[in-house]
Tab-separated table of C-alpha atoms in Angstrom:
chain	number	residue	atom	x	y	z
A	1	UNK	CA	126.393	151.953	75.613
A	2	UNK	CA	126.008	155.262	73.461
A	3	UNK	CA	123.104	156.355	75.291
A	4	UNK	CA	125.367	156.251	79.048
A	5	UNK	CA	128.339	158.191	77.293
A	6	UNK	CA	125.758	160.971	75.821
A	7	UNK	CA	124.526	161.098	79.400
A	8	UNK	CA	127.559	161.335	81.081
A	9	UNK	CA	128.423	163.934	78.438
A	10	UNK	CA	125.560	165.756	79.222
A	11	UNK	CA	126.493	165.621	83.087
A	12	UNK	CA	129.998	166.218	82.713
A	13	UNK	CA	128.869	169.333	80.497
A	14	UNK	CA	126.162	170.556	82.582
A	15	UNK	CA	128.736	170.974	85.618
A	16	UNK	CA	131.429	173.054	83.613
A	17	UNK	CA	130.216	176.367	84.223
A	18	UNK	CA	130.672	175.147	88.294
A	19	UNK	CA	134.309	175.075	87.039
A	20	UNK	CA	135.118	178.789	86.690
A	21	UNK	CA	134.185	179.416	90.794
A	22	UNK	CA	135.255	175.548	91.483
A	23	UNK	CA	136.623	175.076	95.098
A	24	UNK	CA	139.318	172.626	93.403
A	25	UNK	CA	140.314	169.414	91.721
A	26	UNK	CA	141.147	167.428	94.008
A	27	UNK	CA	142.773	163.543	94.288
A	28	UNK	CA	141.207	160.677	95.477
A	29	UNK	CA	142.130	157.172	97.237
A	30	UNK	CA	141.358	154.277	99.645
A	31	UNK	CA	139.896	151.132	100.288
A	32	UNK	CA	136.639	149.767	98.271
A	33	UNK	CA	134.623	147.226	100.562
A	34	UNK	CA	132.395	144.967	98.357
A	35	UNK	CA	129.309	143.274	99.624
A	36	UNK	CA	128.571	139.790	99.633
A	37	UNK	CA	124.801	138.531	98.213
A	38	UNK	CA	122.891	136.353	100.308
A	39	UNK	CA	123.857	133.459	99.518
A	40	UNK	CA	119.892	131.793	98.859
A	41	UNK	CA	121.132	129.251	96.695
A	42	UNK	CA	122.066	131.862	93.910
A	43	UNK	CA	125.765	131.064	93.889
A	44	UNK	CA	127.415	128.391	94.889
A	45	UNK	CA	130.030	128.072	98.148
A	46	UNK	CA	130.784	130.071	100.799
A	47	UNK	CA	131.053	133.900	99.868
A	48	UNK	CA	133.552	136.546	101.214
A	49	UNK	CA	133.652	140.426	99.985
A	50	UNK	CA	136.259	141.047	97.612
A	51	UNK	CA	137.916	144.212	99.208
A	52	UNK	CA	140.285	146.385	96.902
A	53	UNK	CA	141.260	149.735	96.332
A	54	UNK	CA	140.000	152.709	94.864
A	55	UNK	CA	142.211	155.948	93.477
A	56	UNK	CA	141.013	158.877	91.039
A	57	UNK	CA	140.430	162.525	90.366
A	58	UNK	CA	137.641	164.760	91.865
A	59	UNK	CA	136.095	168.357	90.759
A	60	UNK	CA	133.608	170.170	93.292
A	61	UNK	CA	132.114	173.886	93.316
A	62	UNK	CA	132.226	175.657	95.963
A	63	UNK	CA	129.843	177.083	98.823
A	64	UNK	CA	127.271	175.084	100.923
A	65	UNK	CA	125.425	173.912	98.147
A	66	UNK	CA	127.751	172.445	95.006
A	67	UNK	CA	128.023	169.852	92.903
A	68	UNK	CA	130.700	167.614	92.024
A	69	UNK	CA	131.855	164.866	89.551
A	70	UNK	CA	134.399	162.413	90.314
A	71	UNK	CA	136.162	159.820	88.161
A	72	UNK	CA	137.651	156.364	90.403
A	73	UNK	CA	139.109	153.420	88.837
A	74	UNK	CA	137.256	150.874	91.898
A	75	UNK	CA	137.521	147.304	92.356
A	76	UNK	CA	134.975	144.834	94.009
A	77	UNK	CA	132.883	141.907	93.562
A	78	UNK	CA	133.337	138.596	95.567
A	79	UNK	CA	135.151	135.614	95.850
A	80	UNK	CA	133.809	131.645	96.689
A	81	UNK	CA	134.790	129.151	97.996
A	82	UNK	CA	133.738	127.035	94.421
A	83	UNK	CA	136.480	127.143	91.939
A	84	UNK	CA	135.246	129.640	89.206
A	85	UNK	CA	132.223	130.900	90.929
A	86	UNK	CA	134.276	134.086	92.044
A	87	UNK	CA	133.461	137.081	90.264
A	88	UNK	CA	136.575	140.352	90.952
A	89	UNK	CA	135.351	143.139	88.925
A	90	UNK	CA	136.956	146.635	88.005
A	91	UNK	CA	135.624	149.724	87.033
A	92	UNK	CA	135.717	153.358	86.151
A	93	UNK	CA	133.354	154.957	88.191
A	94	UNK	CA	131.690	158.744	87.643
A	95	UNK	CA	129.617	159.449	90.300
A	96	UNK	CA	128.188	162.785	89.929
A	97	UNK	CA	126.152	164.402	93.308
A	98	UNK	CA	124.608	167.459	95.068
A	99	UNK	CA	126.850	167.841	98.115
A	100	UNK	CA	126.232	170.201	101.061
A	101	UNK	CA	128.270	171.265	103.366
A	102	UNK	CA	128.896	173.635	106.635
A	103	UNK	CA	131.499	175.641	106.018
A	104	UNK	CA	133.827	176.313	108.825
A	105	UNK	CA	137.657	177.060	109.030
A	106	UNK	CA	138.985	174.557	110.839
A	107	UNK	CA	136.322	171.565	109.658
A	108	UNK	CA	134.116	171.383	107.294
A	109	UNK	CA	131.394	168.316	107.614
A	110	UNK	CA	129.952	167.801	104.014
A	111	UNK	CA	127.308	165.061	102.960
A	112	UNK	CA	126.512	164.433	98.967
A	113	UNK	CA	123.965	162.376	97.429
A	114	UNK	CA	123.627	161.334	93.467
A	115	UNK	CA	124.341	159.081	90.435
A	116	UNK	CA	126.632	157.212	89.021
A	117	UNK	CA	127.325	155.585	85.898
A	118	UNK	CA	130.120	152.325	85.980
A	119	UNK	CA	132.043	151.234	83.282
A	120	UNK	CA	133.522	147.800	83.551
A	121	UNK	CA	136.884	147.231	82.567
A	122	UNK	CA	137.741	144.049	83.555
A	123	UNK	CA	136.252	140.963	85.507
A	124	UNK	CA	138.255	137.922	86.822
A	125	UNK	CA	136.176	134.609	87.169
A	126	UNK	CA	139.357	132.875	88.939
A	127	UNK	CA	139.519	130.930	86.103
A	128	UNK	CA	135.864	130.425	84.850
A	129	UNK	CA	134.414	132.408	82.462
A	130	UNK	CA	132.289	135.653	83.624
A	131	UNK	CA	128.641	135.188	83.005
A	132	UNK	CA	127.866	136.218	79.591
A	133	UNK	CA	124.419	138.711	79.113
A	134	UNK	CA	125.379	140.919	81.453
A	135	UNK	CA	125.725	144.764	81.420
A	136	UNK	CA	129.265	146.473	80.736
A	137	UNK	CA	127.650	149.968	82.047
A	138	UNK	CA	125.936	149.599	85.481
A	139	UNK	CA	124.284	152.292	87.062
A	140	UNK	CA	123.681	153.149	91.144
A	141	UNK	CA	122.761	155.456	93.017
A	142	UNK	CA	125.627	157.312	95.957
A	143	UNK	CA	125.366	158.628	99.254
A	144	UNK	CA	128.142	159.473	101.037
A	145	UNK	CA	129.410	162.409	103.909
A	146	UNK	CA	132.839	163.541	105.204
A	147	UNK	CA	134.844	166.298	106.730
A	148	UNK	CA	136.924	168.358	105.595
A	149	UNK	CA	140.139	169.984	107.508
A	150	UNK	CA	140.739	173.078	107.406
A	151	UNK	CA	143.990	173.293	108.994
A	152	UNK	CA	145.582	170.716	106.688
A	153	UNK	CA	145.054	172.460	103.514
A	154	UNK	CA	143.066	170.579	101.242
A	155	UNK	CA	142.680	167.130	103.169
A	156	UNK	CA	139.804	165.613	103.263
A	157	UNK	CA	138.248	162.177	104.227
A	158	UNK	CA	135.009	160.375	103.335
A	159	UNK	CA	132.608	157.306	103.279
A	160	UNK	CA	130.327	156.560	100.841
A	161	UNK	CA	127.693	153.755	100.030
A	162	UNK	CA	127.250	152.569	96.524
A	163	UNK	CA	123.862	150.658	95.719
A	164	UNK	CA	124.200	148.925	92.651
A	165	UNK	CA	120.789	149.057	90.508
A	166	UNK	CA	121.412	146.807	87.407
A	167	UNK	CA	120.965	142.851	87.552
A	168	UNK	CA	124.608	141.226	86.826
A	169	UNK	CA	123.112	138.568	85.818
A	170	UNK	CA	124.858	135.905	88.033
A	171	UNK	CA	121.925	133.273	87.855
A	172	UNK	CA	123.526	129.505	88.458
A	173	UNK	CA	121.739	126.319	87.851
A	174	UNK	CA	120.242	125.985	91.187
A	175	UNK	CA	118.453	129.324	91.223
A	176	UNK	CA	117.567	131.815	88.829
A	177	UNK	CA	118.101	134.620	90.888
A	178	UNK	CA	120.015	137.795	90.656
A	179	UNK	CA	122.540	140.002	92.247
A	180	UNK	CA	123.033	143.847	92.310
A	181	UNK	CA	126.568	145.012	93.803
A	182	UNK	CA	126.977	146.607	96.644
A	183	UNK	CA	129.939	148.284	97.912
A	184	UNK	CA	131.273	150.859	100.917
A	185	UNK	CA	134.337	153.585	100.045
A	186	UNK	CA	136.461	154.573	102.903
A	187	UNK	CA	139.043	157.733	100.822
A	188	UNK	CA	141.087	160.673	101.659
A	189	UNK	CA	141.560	163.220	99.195
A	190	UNK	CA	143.742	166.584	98.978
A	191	UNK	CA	142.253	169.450	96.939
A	192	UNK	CA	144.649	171.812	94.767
């Protein structure tokens, strides 16, 4: 756990000098579409994405070529169709990425690519117990594009893909197998 904080230090340092010619903060919000594993005997019933919400706070340079950080309180997971077999997880996510963009005054298409680190803050079994063994910090990697509008200020809206990388570690006693989240962000945002 003290190793992903000194990174994310690291990151969130490494970006602050973008600050001083930084195109905005910004706000962030929308829906959070989880995936659903294939079901190969790994967990038990019938599976359905657990779809939620996500809402946080965004920081991006400027320019063609910028970075950005964001920071998104996101919910996903899935639910089954077995009592306790469910698994509705939330998180603070900090993706940070290389985003391009073609800047243009009315629209502004932008696509962004990068990291992120996920700390879970809480996970609902539907009344079982959440597998124990499993990571607290995942990491994945994000890719994601958008456009901007010009005309409307600051608005912006976006989808991005989120490809979980760590095992959670949901192994029944059928199958010994493993599941990495997966998950699709549909957001708006206004910059300031």
């Amino acid at each position: 756990m003290k190793r992903s904080l000194i990174a994310m230090a690291i990151a969130a340092v490494s970006i602050m000098p973008m600050t001083a010619s930084a195109q905005g903060i910004g706000i962030l919000g929308g829906l959070s579409y989880g995936s659903v594993p294939n079901n190969n005997g790994v967990l038990p019933g019938t599976l359905k994405a657990n779809s939620g919400f996500a809402i946080g706070l965004g920081l991006e340079g400027g320019g063609p070529i910028s970075f950005g950080i964001n920071g998104l309180y996101s919910q996903r997971g899935f639910t089954s169709t077995t009592a306790g077999a469910s698994q509705k997880l939330s998180y603070i996510d900090i993706p940070v990425y290389l985003k391009l963009s073609i800047p243009n005054p009315v629209l502004t298409p932008f696509a962004f690519v990068g990291p992120q680190g996920s700390f879970e803050m809480n996970c609902d079994a539907d009344g079982g117990t959440c597998p124990s063994g499993r990571d607290k910090v995942t990491y994945a990697g994000v890719i994601g594009g958008g456009v901007k509008f010009g005309m409307l200020g600051g608005l912006s809206v976006q989808g991005r893909y989120v490809y979980g990388l760590n095992n959670l570690n949901l192994s029944t006693v059928s199958n010994a197998g493993n599941y990495h989240q997966r998950s699709f962000l549909l957001l708006a945002g206004i910059g300031f």
